[in-house]
Every structure is written in structure tokens, then in C-alpha cells.
CSV table of C-alpha atoms in Angstrom, one decimal:
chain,number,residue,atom,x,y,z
W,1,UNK,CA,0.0,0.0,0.0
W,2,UNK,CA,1.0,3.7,-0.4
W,3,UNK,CA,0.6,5.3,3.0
W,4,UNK,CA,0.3,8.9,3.0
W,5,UNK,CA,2.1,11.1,6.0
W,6,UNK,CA,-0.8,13.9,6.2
W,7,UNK,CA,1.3,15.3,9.1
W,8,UNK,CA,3.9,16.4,6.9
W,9,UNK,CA,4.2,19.3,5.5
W,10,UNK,CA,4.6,19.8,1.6
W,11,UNK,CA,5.0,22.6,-1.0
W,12,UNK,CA,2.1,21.2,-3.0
W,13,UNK,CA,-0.7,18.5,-2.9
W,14,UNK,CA,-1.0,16.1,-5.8
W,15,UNK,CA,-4.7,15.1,-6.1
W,16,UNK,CA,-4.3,12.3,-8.1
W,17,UNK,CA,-0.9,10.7,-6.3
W,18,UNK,CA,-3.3,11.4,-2.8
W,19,UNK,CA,-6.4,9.5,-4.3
W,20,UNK,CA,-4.5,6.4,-4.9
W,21,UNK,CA,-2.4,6.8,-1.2
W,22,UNK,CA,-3.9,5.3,2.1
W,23,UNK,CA,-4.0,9.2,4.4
W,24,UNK,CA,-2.6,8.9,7.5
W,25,UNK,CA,-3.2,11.6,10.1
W,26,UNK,CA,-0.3,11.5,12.5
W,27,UNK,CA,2.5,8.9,13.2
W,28,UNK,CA,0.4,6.9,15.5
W,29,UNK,CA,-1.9,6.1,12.7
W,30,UNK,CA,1.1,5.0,10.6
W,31,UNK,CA,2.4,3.4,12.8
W,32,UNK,CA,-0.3,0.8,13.0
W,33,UNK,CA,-1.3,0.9,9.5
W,34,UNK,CA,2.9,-0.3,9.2
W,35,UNK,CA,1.8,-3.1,12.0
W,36,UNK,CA,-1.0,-4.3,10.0
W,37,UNK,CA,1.3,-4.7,6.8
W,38,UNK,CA,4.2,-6.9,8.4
W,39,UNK,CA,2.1,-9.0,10.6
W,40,UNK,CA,-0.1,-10.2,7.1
W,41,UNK,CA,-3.6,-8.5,8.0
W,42,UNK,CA,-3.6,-5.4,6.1
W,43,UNK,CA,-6.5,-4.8,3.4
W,44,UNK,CA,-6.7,-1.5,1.1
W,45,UNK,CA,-9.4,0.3,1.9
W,46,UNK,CA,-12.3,-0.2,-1.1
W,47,UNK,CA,-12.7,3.4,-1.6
W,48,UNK,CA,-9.1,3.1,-2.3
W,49,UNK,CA,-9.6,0.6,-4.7
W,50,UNK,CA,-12.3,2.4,-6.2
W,51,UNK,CA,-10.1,5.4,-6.7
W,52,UNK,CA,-6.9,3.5,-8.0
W,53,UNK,CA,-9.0,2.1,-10.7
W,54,UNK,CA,-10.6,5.9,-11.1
W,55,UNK,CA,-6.9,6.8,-12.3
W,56,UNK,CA,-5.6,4.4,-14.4
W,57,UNK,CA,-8.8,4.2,-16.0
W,58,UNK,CA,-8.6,8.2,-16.3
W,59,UNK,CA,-4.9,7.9,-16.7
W,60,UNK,CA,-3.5,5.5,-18.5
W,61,UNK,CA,-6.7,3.4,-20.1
W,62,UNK,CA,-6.4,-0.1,-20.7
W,63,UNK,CA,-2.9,-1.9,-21.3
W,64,UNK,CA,-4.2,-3.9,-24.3
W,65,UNK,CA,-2.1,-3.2,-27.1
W,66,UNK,CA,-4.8,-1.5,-29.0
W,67,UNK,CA,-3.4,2.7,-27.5
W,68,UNK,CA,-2.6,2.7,-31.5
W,69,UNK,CA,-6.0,2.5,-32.3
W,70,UNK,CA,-7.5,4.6,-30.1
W,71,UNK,CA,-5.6,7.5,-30.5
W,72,UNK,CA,-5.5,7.3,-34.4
W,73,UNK,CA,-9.5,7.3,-34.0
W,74,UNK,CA,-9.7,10.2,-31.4
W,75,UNK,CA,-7.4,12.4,-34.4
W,76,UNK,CA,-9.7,11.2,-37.3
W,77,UNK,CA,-12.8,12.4,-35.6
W,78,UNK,CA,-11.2,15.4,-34.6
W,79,UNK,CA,-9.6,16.3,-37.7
W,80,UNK,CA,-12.0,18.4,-40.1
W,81,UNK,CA,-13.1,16.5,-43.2
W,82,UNK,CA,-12.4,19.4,-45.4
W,83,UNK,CA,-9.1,20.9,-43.8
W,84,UNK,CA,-6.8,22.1,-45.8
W,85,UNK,CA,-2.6,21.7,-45.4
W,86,UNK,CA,-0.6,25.0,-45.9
W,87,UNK,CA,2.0,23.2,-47.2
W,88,UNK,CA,4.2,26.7,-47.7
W,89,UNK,CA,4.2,27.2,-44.3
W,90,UNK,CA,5.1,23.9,-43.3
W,91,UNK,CA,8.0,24.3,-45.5
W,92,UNK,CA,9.0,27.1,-44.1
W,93,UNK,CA,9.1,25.6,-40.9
W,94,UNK,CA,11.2,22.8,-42.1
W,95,UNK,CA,13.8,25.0,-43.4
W,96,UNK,CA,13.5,27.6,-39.8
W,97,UNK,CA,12.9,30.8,-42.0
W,98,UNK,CA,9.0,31.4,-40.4
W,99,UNK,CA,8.2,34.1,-38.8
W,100,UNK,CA,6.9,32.6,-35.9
W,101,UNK,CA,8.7,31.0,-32.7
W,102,UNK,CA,11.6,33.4,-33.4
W,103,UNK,CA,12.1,34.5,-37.0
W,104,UNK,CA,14.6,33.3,-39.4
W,105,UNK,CA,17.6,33.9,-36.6
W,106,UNK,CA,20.7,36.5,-38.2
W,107,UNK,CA,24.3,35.5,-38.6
W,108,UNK,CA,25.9,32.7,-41.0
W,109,UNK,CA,23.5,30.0,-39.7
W,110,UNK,CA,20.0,32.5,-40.5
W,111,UNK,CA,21.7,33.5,-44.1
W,112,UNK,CA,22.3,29.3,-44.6
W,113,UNK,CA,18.4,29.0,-43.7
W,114,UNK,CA,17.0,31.5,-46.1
W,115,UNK,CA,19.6,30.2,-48.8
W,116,UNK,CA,18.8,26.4,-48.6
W,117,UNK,CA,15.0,28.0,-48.5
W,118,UNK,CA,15.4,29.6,-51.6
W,119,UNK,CA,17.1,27.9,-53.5
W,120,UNK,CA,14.8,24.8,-53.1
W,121,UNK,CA,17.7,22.7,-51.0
W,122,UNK,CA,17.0,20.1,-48.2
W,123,UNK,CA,16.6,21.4,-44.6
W,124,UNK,CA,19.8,19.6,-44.1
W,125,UNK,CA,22.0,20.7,-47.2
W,126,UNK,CA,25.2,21.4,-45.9
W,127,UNK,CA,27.4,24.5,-47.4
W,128,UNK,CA,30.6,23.5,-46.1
W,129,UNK,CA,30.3,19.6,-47.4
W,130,UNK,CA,27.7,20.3,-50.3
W,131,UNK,CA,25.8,18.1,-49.7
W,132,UNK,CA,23.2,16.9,-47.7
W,133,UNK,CA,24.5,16.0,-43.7
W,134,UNK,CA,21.5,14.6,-41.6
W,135,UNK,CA,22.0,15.4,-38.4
W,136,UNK,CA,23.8,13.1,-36.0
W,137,UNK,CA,23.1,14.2,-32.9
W,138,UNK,CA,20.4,11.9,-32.1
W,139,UNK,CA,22.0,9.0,-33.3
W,140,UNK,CA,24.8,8.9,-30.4
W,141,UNK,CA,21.9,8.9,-27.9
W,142,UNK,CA,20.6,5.6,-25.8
W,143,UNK,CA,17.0,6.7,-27.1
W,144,UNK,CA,18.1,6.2,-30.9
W,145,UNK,CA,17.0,3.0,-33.3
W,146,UNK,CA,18.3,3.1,-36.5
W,147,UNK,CA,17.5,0.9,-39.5
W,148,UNK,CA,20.2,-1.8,-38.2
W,149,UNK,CA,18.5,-1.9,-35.0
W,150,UNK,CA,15.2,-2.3,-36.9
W,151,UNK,CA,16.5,-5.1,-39.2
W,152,UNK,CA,18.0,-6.8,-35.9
W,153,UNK,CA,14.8,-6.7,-34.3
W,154,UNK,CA,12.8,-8.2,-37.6
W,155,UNK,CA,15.6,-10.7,-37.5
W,156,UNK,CA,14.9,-11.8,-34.0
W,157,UNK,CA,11.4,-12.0,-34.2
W,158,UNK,CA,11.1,-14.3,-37.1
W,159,UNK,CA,14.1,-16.5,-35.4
W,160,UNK,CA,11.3,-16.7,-32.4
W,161,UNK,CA,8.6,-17.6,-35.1
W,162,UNK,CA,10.5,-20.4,-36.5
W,163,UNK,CA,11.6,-21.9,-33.2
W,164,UNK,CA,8.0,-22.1,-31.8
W,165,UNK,CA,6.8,-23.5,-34.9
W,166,UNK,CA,4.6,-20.6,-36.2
W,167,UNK,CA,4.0,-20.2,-39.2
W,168,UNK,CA,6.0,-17.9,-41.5
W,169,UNK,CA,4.4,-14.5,-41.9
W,170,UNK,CA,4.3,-12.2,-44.7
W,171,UNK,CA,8.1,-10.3,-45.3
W,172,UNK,CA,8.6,-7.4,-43.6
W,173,UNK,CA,11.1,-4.9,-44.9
W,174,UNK,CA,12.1,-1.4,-44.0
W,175,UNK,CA,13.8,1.7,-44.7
W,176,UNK,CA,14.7,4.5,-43.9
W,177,UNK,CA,11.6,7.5,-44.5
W,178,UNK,CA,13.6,9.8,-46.4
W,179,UNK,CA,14.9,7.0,-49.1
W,180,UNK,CA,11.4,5.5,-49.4
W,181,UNK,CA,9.8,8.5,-50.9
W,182,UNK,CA,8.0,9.3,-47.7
W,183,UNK,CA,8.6,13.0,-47.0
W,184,UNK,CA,6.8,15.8,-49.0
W,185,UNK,CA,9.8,18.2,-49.2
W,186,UNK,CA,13.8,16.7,-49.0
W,187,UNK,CA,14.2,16.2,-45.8
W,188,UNK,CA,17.1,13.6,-44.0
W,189,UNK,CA,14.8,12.6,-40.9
W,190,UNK,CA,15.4,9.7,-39.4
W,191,UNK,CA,12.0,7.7,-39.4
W,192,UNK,CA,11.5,4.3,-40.8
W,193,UNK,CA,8.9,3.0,-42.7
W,194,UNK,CA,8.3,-0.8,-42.4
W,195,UNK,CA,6.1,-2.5,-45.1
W,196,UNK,CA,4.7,-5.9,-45.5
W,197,UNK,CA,4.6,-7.8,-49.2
W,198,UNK,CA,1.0,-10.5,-48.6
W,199,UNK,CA,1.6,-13.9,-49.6
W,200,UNK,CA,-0.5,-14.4,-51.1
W,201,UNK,CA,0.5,-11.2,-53.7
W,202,UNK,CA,-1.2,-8.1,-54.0
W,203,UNK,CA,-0.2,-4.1,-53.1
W,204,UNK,CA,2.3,-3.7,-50.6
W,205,UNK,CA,1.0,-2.7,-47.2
W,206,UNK,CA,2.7,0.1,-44.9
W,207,UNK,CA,2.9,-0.7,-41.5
W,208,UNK,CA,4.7,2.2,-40.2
């Protein structure tokens, strides 16, 4: 159980971390709610139940698998059926020359913007090498998954498939976004897109 020191004094109150806690008024009180935990006889209070399932429900949903699905339907219905994209403003986005969130920024870096802007260059050309140099910052992170780590993961999973006797599943392939035609404008992001061949034939299906 999560017992709650009311006695103690805090700098703020978190409603939702107190709704799931067991409040304990002084240390007496915790005391014996402590006692009734190591000596095997301690029960969580229903209304405590009641409010732990309140939050995750609230929270976090259900842990199903099926998040994907639910959120992609919460944007659809959201999303106006006759919206339209301002693609030059994305664009100009992409390339940091928009007005907003701080302008196109001054010095060598602001003129290398506007040029790669106006010219019609990727958001990633680079003047010095000329050529295009995605960014590599991410990649040396704990939090990045490249293409090998994608194809090592694909590997893995079918290795599992054939030891457990399933059967074999439709071919799975991927690449990187940016060399699979998926961007709208030149771009070197690092997103992969995985898709799926049927057995049987047919139109190849995108996963992700």
C-alpha cells in the first residue's frame, strides 16, 4: 500500500498521487497501519480501490495493445473532413525561415536558412560539405533505433517464429523514411517506414 504522511508538511498537494495513497493523520496512525502490513492482515481500503482504478482508467486506459487505435481514432474524428494543409508554411518551418517562434535567426547560420530556403535545398544541405549531412546528434543517444537496430529486431522476431513452430508471416522490410519517398519536401529525418509484401501477392501494405 502507499501510505500517505498527512502530518507532513509539503510545498504542493498532488490530487491524483493522494487519491491512490492510504492518508494517515499522525505517526500513530502510521504506525499501525505499518503493524497491520508486516504481521499479514492489512487490506486496502475499497474506496481506495475504487479510486486506483478511477486513475488508471482516467490515466492510462487499458494496457491492451490497442493505444494505437485509439488515439488514431480520437485524431480522425477530430480532424475536419475538409481541412486544408498550408504546405508553404510547413515548409518554411522545415527549413526555420517562419516568422513565428523566433524569426529566421541573423548571422551565417539564418543566411544558410534563407539560402537552402530559396534555393529549393533540403533542410539539411550542408554548405561546407555540399551536400546533404543529416544530423547526427540523435543517433549517439541511448533513445536512438536506426535501420540496423530495426532489421536486428525483424531478425529476432522471425528466429522466435521459427523456433515455436509458427508459421512464416508475410516479409517485412524497411527503410529509412527519407529514401522510401515518404517525406513531402527533401528532408534527412530519421524515421523508418516498415512494409509488408502479402503472400499471397497483392499491393504492398505500410505498416509504419
Amino acid at each position: 500500500p502507499t501510505l500517505s504522511p498527512q502530518w507532513v508538511p509539503t510545498p504542493a498537494i498532488m490530487p491524483m498521487a493522494e487519491a491512490v495513497s492510504v492518508p494517515c493523520a499522525d505517526e500513530g496512525e502510521l504506525h499501525a497501519q505499518l503493524g497491520a502490513v508486516l504481521a499479514g492482515g492489512y487490506h486496502v481500503p475499497e474506496a481506495t480501490h475504487t479510486e486506483i482504478d478511477d486513475v488508471i482508467r482516467d490515466w492510462f486506459h487499458c494496457v491492451d495493445g490497442e493505444a494505437h487505435e485509439r488515439v488514431a481514432a480520437a485524431v480522425m474524428a477530430a480532424v475536419n473532413e475538409h481541412r486544408t494543409v498550408r504546405y508553404a508554411a510547413c515548409k518554411q518551418h522545415l527549413h526555420g525561415v517562419c516568422a513565428e517562434g523566433g524569426g529566421e535567426g541573423t548571422g551565417l547560420s539564418g543566411l544558410g536558412r534563407r539560402l537552402r530556403y530559396r534555393l529549393g535545398l533540403s533542410p539539411e544541405w550542408s554548405f561546407r560539405h555540399f551536400r546533404e549531412v543529416p544530423t547526427a546528434g540523435f543517433a549517439g543517444t541511448d533513445q536512438a533505433y536506426d535501420l540496423p537496430d530495426v532489421h536486428q529486431t525483424l531478425a529476432q522476431i522471425a528466429e522466435r517464429d521459427r523456433r515455436i513452430g509458427r508459421p512464416a508471416a508475410p516479409p517485412i522490410s524497411a527503410a529509412r523514411a527519407r529514401d522510401a519517398g515518404e517525406y513531402v519536401h527533401r528532408y534527412a529525418g530519421q524515421s523508418i517506414v516498415l512494409t509488408r509484401r502479402p503472400s499471397s501477392g497483392g499491393a504492398t501494405e505500410t505498416i509504419t
